């Protein structure tokens, strides 16, 4: 069996090459996945022209179809987002809105083509909101067809109003590290099972 592949959608609001706490969190999750021989790639969504809308292709230079093809090629999707005013970033929200179109894109057995892929989440921020963001992400990803593993999210919240960002840390806290190891281990387990036995065909 070929190695599993993971794609991260980095939903920071900062275009490249700006430093991003979300990017550091993606790298942290990828370090854990790589221990299980998972190949990885990152898409910083804000670097692409992703049009608003709920269609697979919104035309006029829309680059979302290119991102979707990377997701299609993956076994595991990581959605990583910062916390802003207690919510996921507007970029993450747009990702979910655009993924909605995948419900009508089906495979040869009438399954939405994201069915059989694993969805995991990572959140960073120096304010509360991580649990609510993960809940919203997982509900949306599950609706679209992704399978959510046990303990499928990791996050870091700094002290409220401290001004310290995740990217400023010299070391990743042990609680975050151990949580991320669980995310990786469980995501790989579920993705491997789904590779071996896909969900049953959907009725016509």
Coordinates of N, CA and C in Angstrom, one line a residue:
X1 N 0.8 -1.2 0.0 CA 0.0 0.0 0.0 C 0.9 1.2 0.0
X2 N 0.6 2.2 -0.9 CA 1.3 3.4 -0.9 C 1.1 4.2 0.4
X3 N 2.1 5.1 0.7 CA 2.0 5.9 1.9 C 0.8 6.8 1.9
X4 N 0.3 7.1 3.1 CA -0.8 8.0 3.2 C -0.3 9.4 2.9
X5 N -1.2 10.3 2.4 CA -0.9 11.7 2.1 C -1.8 12.6 2.8
X6 N -1.2 13.7 3.4 CA -2.0 14.7 4.1 C -1.8 16.0 3.4
X7 N -2.9 16.8 3.4 CA -2.9 18.2 2.9 C -3.4 19.1 4.0
X8 N -2.7 20.1 4.3 CA -3.2 21.1 5.3 C -3.6 22.4 4.5
X9 N -4.8 22.9 4.9 CA -5.3 24.2 4.4 C -5.0 25.1 5.6
X10 N -3.9 25.9 5.4 CA -3.6 26.9 6.4 C -4.4 28.2 6.1
X11 N -5.3 28.4 7.1 CA -6.3 29.5 6.9 C -5.9 30.8 7.7
X12 N -4.6 31.0 7.8 CA -4.2 32.3 8.3 C -4.7 33.4 7.4
X13 N -4.8 34.6 8.0 CA -5.1 35.8 7.2 C -3.9 36.5 6.6
X14 N -2.7 36.0 6.9 CA -1.4 36.6 6.5 C -0.9 35.9 5.2
X15 N -0.8 36.7 4.2 CA -0.2 36.1 2.9 C 1.3 35.8 3.1
X16 N 1.8 34.9 2.3 CA 3.3 34.6 2.3 C 4.0 35.8 1.9
X17 N 5.2 36.0 2.4 CA 6.0 35.1 3.3 C 5.9 35.5 4.8
X18 N 4.8 36.2 5.2 CA 4.7 36.6 6.6 C 4.7 35.4 7.5
X19 N 5.3 35.6 8.7 CA 5.3 34.6 9.7 C 3.9 34.4 10.2
X20 N 3.6 33.1 10.5 CA 2.2 32.8 10.9 C 2.2 31.8 12.0
X21 N 1.5 32.0 13.1 CA 1.3 31.0 14.1 C 0.6 29.8 13.6
X22 N -0.3 30.0 12.7 CA -1.0 28.8 12.1 C -0.1 28.0 11.3
X23 N 0.9 28.6 10.6 CA 1.9 27.8 9.8 C 2.7 27.0 10.8
X24 N 3.1 27.6 11.9 CA 3.9 26.8 12.9 C 3.1 25.6 13.4
X25 N 1.8 25.8 13.7 CA 1.0 24.7 14.1 C 0.9 23.6 13.1
X26 N 0.7 24.0 11.8 CA 0.7 23.0 10.7 C 2.0 22.2 10.7
X27 N 3.1 22.9 10.8 CA 4.4 22.2 10.9 C 4.5 21.2 12.0
X28 N 3.9 21.6 13.2 CA 3.9 20.8 14.4 C 3.1 19.5 14.1
X29 N 1.9 19.7 13.5 CA 1.0 18.5 13.2 C 1.7 17.6 12.2
X30 N 2.3 18.2 11.2 CA 3.0 17.5 10.2 C 4.2 16.7 10.7
X31 N 4.9 17.2 11.7 CA 6.0 16.5 12.3 C 5.5 15.2 12.9
X32 N 4.3 15.3 13.6 CA 3.7 14.1 14.2 C 3.2 13.1 13.1
X33 N 2.6 13.6 12.0 CA 2.2 12.7 11.0 C 3.4 12.0 10.3
X34 N 4.4 12.8 10.1 CA 5.6 12.2 9.4 C 6.2 11.0 10.2
X35 N 6.0 11.0 11.5 CA 6.5 9.8 12.2 C 5.8 8.5 11.8
X36 N 4.6 8.7 11.2 CA 3.9 7.6 10.7 C 4.0 7.4 9.2
X37 N 5.1 8.0 8.6 CA 5.4 7.9 7.2 C 4.3 8.5 6.3
X38 N 3.6 9.5 6.8 CA 2.6 10.2 6.0 C 3.3 11.4 5.2
X39 N 3.1 11.4 3.9 CA 3.7 12.5 3.1 C 2.7 13.7 3.3
X40 N 3.3 14.9 3.2 CA 2.5 16.1 3.6 C 2.7 17.3 2.6
X41 N 1.7 18.1 2.5 CA 1.9 19.4 1.8 C 0.9 20.4 2.4
X42 N 1.3 21.7 2.3 CA 0.5 22.8 2.8 C 0.1 23.7 1.7
X43 N -1.2 24.2 1.9 CA -1.7 25.2 1.0 C -2.1 26.4 1.9
X44 N -1.4 27.5 1.7 CA -1.8 28.7 2.4 C -2.9 29.4 1.6
X45 N -4.1 29.2 2.0 CA -5.3 29.5 1.2 C -5.3 31.0 0.7
X46 N -4.9 31.9 1.6 CA -4.9 33.3 1.3 C -4.0 33.7 0.2
X47 N -3.0 32.8 -0.2 CA -2.2 33.1 -1.3 C -2.8 32.8 -2.7
X48 N -4.0 32.2 -2.6 CA -4.8 31.9 -3.8 C -6.0 32.8 -4.0
X49 N -6.4 32.9 -5.2 CA -7.7 33.7 -5.4 C -8.9 32.8 -5.3
X50 N -9.4 32.7 -4.1 CA -10.5 31.8 -3.8 C -11.8 32.7 -3.7
X51 N -12.6 32.6 -4.7 CA -13.8 33.5 -4.8 C -14.8 33.1 -3.8
X52 N -15.6 34.0 -3.3 CA -16.8 33.6 -2.5 C -17.8 32.9 -3.3
X53 N -18.5 32.0 -2.7 CA -19.6 31.2 -3.4 C -19.6 29.8 -2.9
X54 N -20.6 29.1 -3.4 CA -20.7 27.7 -3.0 C -20.7 26.7 -4.2
X55 N -20.2 27.2 -5.3 CA -20.0 26.4 -6.5 C -18.6 25.8 -6.6
X56 N -18.5 24.7 -7.3 CA -17.1 24.1 -7.5 C -16.1 25.0 -8.1
X57 N -16.6 25.8 -9.1 CA -15.8 26.7 -9.8 C -16.6 28.0 -10.0
X58 N -16.1 29.1 -9.4 CA -16.8 30.4 -9.5 C -16.3 31.2 -10.7
X59 N -15.4 30.6 -11.5 CA -15.0 31.3 -12.8 C -14.1 32.5 -12.5
X60 N -13.8 33.3 -13.6 CA -13.1 34.5 -13.5 C -11.8 34.4 -12.6
X61 N -11.0 33.4 -12.9 CA -9.7 33.3 -12.2 C -9.8 32.6 -10.9
X62 N -10.9 32.0 -10.6 CA -11.0 31.3 -9.3 C -10.0 30.1 -9.2
X63 N -9.2 30.1 -8.2 CA -8.2 29.1 -8.0 C -8.7 28.0 -7.0
X64 N -9.9 28.0 -6.6 CA -10.4 26.9 -5.7 C -10.3 25.6 -6.3
X65 N -10.6 25.4 -7.6 CA -10.5 24.0 -8.2 C -9.1 23.4 -8.0
X66 N -8.1 24.2 -8.1 CA -6.7 23.7 -8.0 C -6.5 23.2 -6.5
X67 N -7.1 23.9 -5.6 CA -6.9 23.5 -4.2 C -7.7 22.2 -4.0
X68 N -8.9 22.1 -4.5 CA -9.8 20.9 -4.4 C -9.0 19.7 -4.9
X69 N -8.4 19.8 -6.0 CA -7.7 18.6 -6.6 C -6.6 18.1 -5.6
X70 N -6.0 19.0 -4.9 CA -5.0 18.6 -3.9 C -5.6 17.8 -2.8
X71 N -6.8 18.3 -2.4 CA -7.6 17.6 -1.3 C -8.0 16.2 -1.8
X72 N -8.5 16.1 -3.0 CA -8.9 14.9 -3.6 C -7.7 13.9 -3.6
X73 N -6.5 14.3 -3.8 CA -5.4 13.4 -3.9 C -4.9 13.0 -2.5
X74 N -5.5 13.5 -1.4 CA -5.0 13.3 -0.1 C -5.9 12.2 0.6
X75 N -5.4 11.6 1.7 CA -6.2 10.7 2.5 C -6.6 11.5 3.8
X76 N -5.9 12.5 4.2 CA -6.1 13.3 5.4 C -6.1 14.7 5.1
X77 N -7.2 15.5 5.5 CA -7.2 16.9 5.4 C -7.1 17.5 6.8
X78 N -6.1 18.4 6.9 CA -6.0 19.2 8.1 C -6.5 20.6 7.8
X79 N -7.5 21.1 8.5 CA -7.9 22.5 8.5 C -7.3 23.2 9.7
X80 N -6.4 24.2 9.4 CA -5.8 24.9 10.5 C -6.2 26.4 10.4
X81 N -6.6 26.9 11.6 CA -7.1 28.3 11.6 C -6.7 29.1 12.8
X82 N -6.4 30.3 12.7 CA -6.3 31.2 13.9 C -7.7 31.5 14.5
X83 N -7.6 32.0 15.7 CA -8.9 32.5 16.3 C -8.9 34.0 16.3
X84 N -10.0 34.5 15.7 CA -10.3 35.9 15.7 C -11.6 36.2 16.3
X85 N -11.7 37.1 17.3 CA -12.9 37.5 18.0 C -13.7 36.2 18.3
X86 N -13.0 35.2 18.8 CA -13.7 33.9 19.2 C -14.1 33.0 18.1
X87 N -13.8 33.3 16.9 CA -14.3 32.5 15.7 C -13.1 32.1 14.9
X88 N -13.4 31.1 14.0 CA -12.4 30.7 13.0 C -12.2 31.9 12.0
X89 N -11.1 31.9 11.3 CA -10.8 33.0 10.4 C -11.9 33.0 9.2
X90 N -12.0 34.1 8.6 CA -12.9 34.2 7.4 C -12.4 33.4 6.3
X91 N -11.1 33.1 6.2 CA -10.6 32.2 5.2 C -11.1 30.8 5.5
X92 N -11.1 30.3 6.7 CA -11.6 29.0 7.0 C -13.0 28.9 6.7
X93 N -13.8 29.9 7.0 CA -15.2 29.9 6.7 C -15.5 29.8 5.2
X94 N -14.7 30.5 4.4 CA -14.8 30.4 3.0 C -14.5 29.0 2.5
X95 N -13.4 28.4 3.1 CA -13.1 27.0 2.7 C -14.3 26.1 2.9
X96 N -14.9 26.2 4.0 CA -16.1 25.3 4.3 C -17.2 25.6 3.3
X97 N -17.4 26.9 3.0 CA -18.5 27.2 2.0 C -18.2 26.6 0.6
X98 N -16.9 26.7 0.2 CA -16.5 26.2 -1.1 C -16.6 24.6 -1.1
X99 N -16.2 24.0 0.0 CA -16.3 22.5 0.1 C -17.7 22.0 0.0
X100 N -18.7 22.8 0.3 CA -20.1 22.4 0.2 C -20.4 21.9 -1.1
X101 N -19.8 22.4 -2.2 CA -20.1 21.9 -3.5 C -19.7 20.5 -3.7
X102 N -18.8 19.9 -2.9 CA -18.4 18.6 -3.1 C -19.5 17.5 -2.7
X103 N -20.5 18.0 -2.1 CA -21.6 17.1 -1.9 C -22.3 16.5 -3.2
X104 N -22.2 17.3 -4.2 CA -22.8 16.9 -5.5 C -21.8 16.4 -6.5
X105 N -20.5 16.3 -6.1 CA -19.4 15.7 -6.9 C -19.2 14.3 -6.4
X106 N -19.7 13.3 -7.1 CA -19.7 11.9 -6.6 C -18.8 11.0 -7.4
X107 N -18.4 9.9 -6.7 CA -17.5 8.9 -7.4 C -18.4 7.9 -8.2
X108 N -17.7 6.9 -8.6 CA -18.4 5.9 -9.5 C -19.5 5.1 -8.7
X109 N -19.5 5.2 -7.4 CA -20.5 4.4 -6.6 C -21.4 5.4 -5.9
X110 N -21.5 6.6 -6.4 CA -22.5 7.6 -6.0 C -22.2 8.2 -4.6
X111 N -21.0 8.0 -4.1 CA -20.6 8.7 -2.8 C -20.0 10.0 -3.1
X112 N -20.4 11.1 -2.3 CA -19.7 12.3 -2.4 C -18.2 12.1 -2.3
X113 N -17.4 12.7 -3.2 CA -16.0 12.3 -3.3 C -15.1 12.5 -2.1
X114 N -15.6 13.3 -1.1 CA -14.8 13.4 0.1 C -15.1 12.3 1.1
X115 N -16.1 11.5 0.8 CA -16.4 10.4 1.7 C -15.2 9.4 1.6
X116 N -14.7 9.0 2.8 CA -13.6 8.1 2.9 C -12.3 8.8 3.2
X117 N -12.3 10.1 3.3 CA -11.2 10.9 3.7 C -11.3 11.3 5.1
X118 N -10.2 11.5 5.8 CA -10.2 11.9 7.2 C -10.0 13.4 7.4
X119 N -10.8 14.0 8.3 CA -10.7 15.4 8.5 C -10.2 15.6 10.0
X120 N -9.1 16.5 10.1 CA -8.7 16.8 11.4 C -8.5 18.4 11.5
X121 N -8.3 18.9 12.7 CA -8.3 20.3 12.9 C -7.2 20.8 13.8
X122 N -6.8 22.0 13.6 CA -5.8 22.6 14.5 C -6.1 24.1 14.6
X123 N -6.1 24.7 15.8 CA -6.5 26.0 16.1 C -5.4 26.7 17.0
X124 N -5.1 28.0 16.6 CA -4.2 28.7 17.5 C -4.8 30.1 17.8
X125 N -4.5 30.6 18.9 CA -5.0 32.0 19.3 C -4.7 32.3 20.7
X126 N -4.6 33.6 21.0 CA -4.3 34.1 22.4 C -5.6 34.6 23.0
X127 N -6.7 33.9 22.6 CA -8.1 34.2 23.1 C -8.9 32.9 23.1
X128 N -10.0 32.8 23.9 CA -10.8 31.6 23.9 C -11.5 31.4 22.5
X129 N -11.9 30.2 22.3 CA -12.7 29.9 21.1 C -12.4 28.6 20.4
X130 N -11.3 28.0 20.8 CA -10.8 26.8 20.1 C -11.9 25.7 20.1
X131 N -12.5 25.4 21.2 CA -13.5 24.3 21.3 C -14.7 24.6 20.4
X132 N -15.1 25.8 20.4 CA -16.3 26.1 19.5 C -15.9 26.1 18.0
X133 N -14.7 26.5 17.7 CA -14.2 26.5 16.3 C -14.1 25.0 15.9
X134 N -13.5 24.2 16.7 CA -13.4 22.8 16.3 C -14.7 22.1 16.1
X135 N -15.7 22.5 17.0 CA -17.0 21.9 16.8 C -17.6 22.3 15.5
X136 N -17.5 23.6 15.1 CA -18.0 24.1 13.9 C -17.3 23.4 12.7
X137 N -16.0 23.3 12.8 CA -15.2 22.7 11.7 C -15.7 21.2 11.5
X138 N -15.7 20.5 12.6 CA -16.0 19.1 12.5 C -17.5 18.8 12.0
X139 N -18.4 19.6 12.4 CA -19.8 19.5 11.9 C -19.8 19.7 10.4
X140 N -19.1 20.7 10.0 CA -19.1 21.0 8.5 C -18.4 19.9 7.8
X141 N -17.2 19.6 8.2 CA -16.5 18.5 7.5 C -17.2 17.2 7.4
X142 N -17.8 16.9 8.5 CA -18.6 15.6 8.6 C -19.8 15.7 7.6
X143 N -20.5 16.8 7.6 CA -21.6 17.0 6.6 C -21.1 16.8 5.2
X144 N -19.9 17.3 4.9 CA -19.4 17.2 3.5 C -18.9 15.8 3.2
X145 N -18.7 15.0 4.2 CA -18.3 13.6 4.0 C -17.0 13.1 4.6
X146 N -16.3 14.0 5.3 CA -15.1 13.6 5.9 C -15.4 12.8 7.2
X147 N -14.5 11.8 7.5 CA -14.6 11.1 8.8 C -13.7 11.7 9.8
X148 N -14.2 11.8 11.0 CA -13.5 12.5 12.1 C -12.9 11.4 13.1
X149 N -11.6 11.4 13.3 CA -11.1 10.4 14.2 C -11.3 10.8 15.6
X150 N -11.2 9.8 16.5 CA -11.2 10.1 18.0 C -10.1 11.1 18.3
X151 N -10.5 12.1 19.1 CA -9.5 13.1 19.5 C -8.8 13.7 18.3
X152 N -9.6 14.2 17.4 CA -9.0 14.6 16.1 C -8.6 16.1 16.0
X153 N -8.5 16.8 17.1 CA -8.1 18.2 17.0 C -7.0 18.5 18.0
X154 N -6.2 19.5 17.7 CA -5.2 20.0 18.6 C -5.3 21.6 18.6
X155 N -4.9 22.2 19.7 CA -5.0 23.6 19.7 C -4.1 24.2 20.8
X156 N -3.8 25.5 20.6 CA -3.1 26.3 21.6 C -3.8 27.6 21.9
X157 N -4.1 27.9 23.1 CA -4.6 29.2 23.5 C -3.6 29.8 24.5
X158 N -3.2 31.0 24.1 CA -2.3 31.7 25.0 C -3.1 32.4 26.1
X159 N -2.4 33.0 27.0 CA -3.0 33.7 28.1 C -3.8 34.9 27.5
X160 N -5.0 35.1 27.9 CA -5.9 36.2 27.4 C -5.2 37.5 27.4
X161 N -5.2 38.2 26.3 CA -4.7 39.6 26.2 C -3.2 39.7 26.5
X162 N -2.5 38.6 26.4 CA -1.1 38.6 26.8 C -0.2 39.2 25.6
X163 N -0.6 39.0 24.4 CA 0.1 39.5 23.2 C 1.2 38.4 22.8
X164 N 1.2 37.3 23.4 CA 2.1 36.2 23.0 C 1.4 35.3 22.0
X165 N 2.1 35.1 20.9 CA 1.6 34.2 19.9 C 2.2 32.8 19.9
X166 N 1.6 31.9 19.3 CA 2.2 30.5 19.2 C 3.6 30.5 18.5
X167 N 3.7 31.4 17.5 CA 5.0 31.4 16.8 C 6.1 32.0 17.6
X168 N 5.7 32.7 18.7 CA 6.7 33.3 19.6 C 7.3 32.3 20.7
X169 N 6.7 31.1 20.8 CA 7.1 30.2 21.8 C 8.4 29.5 21.5
X170 N 9.3 29.4 22.4 CA 10.6 28.7 22.2 C 10.4 27.2 22.2
X171 N 9.4 26.7 22.9 CA 9.1 25.3 23.0 C 7.6 25.1 22.9
X172 N 7.2 24.0 22.3 CA 5.7 23.7 22.3 C 5.4 23.0 23.6
X173 N 4.3 23.5 24.3 CA 4.0 22.9 25.6 C 3.7 21.4 25.5
X174 N 4.0 20.7 26.5 CA 3.9 19.2 26.5 C 2.4 18.8 26.3
X175 N 1.5 19.5 26.8 CA 0.1 19.2 26.7 C -0.3 19.3 25.2
X176 N 0.2 20.3 24.5 CA -0.1 20.4 23.1 C 0.6 19.3 22.3
X177 N 1.8 19.0 22.6 CA 2.6 18.0 21.9 C 1.9 16.6 22.0
X178 N 1.5 16.3 23.2 CA 0.9 14.9 23.4 C -0.5 14.9 22.7
X179 N -1.2 16.0 22.8 CA -2.5 16.0 22.1 C -2.3 15.8 20.6
X180 N -1.3 16.5 20.0 CA -1.1 16.4 18.6 C -0.6 15.0 18.2
X181 N 0.2 14.4 19.0 CA 0.6 13.0 18.8 C -0.6 12.1 18.7
X182 N -1.6 12.3 19.5 CA -2.9 11.5 19.5 C -3.6 11.8 18.2
X183 N -3.7 13.1 17.8 CA -4.4 13.4 16.5 C -3.7 12.6 15.4
X184 N -2.4 12.7 15.3 CA -1.7 12.0 14.2 C -2.0 10.5 14.2
X185 N -1.8 9.9 15.4 CA -1.9 8.5 15.5 C -3.3 8.0 15.1
X186 N -4.3 8.7 15.6 CA -5.7 8.3 15.3 C -6.1 8.6 13.9
X187 N -5.6 9.7 13.3 CA -5.9 10.0 11.9 C -5.3 9.0 11.0
X188 N -4.1 8.6 11.3 CA -3.5 7.5 10.5 C -4.2 6.2 10.6
X189 N -4.6 5.9 11.8 CA -5.3 4.6 12.0 C -6.6 4.6 11.2
X190 N -7.4 5.7 11.3 CA -8.7 5.7 10.5 C -8.5 5.8 9.0
X191 N -7.5 6.6 8.6 CA -7.2 6.7 7.2 C -6.8 5.3 6.6
X192 N -6.0 4.6 7.3 CA -5.6 3.3 6.9 C -6.8 2.3 6.8
X193 N -7.7 2.3 7.7 CA -8.9 1.5 7.7 C -9.7 1.8 6.5
X194 N -9.9 3.1 6.2 CA -10.7 3.6 5.1 C -10.1 3.2 3.8
X195 N -8.8 3.2 3.7 CA -8.1 2.8 2.5 C -8.4 1.3 2.2
X196 N -8.4 0.5 3.3 CA -8.6 -0.9 3.2 C -10.1 -1.3 2.9
X197 N -11.0 -0.5 3.4 CA -12.4 -0.8 3.3 C -13.2 0.5 3.3
X198 N -13.6 0.9 2.0 CA -14.3 2.2 1.8 C -15.8 2.0 2.3
X199 N -16.4 3.1 2.5 CA -17.9 3.1 2.9 C -18.6 2.4 1.7
X200 N -19.8 1.8 2.1 CA -20.6 1.2 1.1 C -21.1 2.2 0.0
X201 N -21.4 1.7 -1.2 CA -21.9 2.5 -2.2 C -23.2 3.2 -1.8
X202 N -23.4 4.4 -2.3 CA -24.7 5.1 -2.0 C -25.7 4.7 -3.0
X203 N -27.0 4.7 -2.6 CA -28.1 4.3 -3.5 C -28.2 5.4 -4.6
X204 N -28.6 5.0 -5.7 CA -28.9 6.0 -6.8 C -30.1 6.9 -6.5

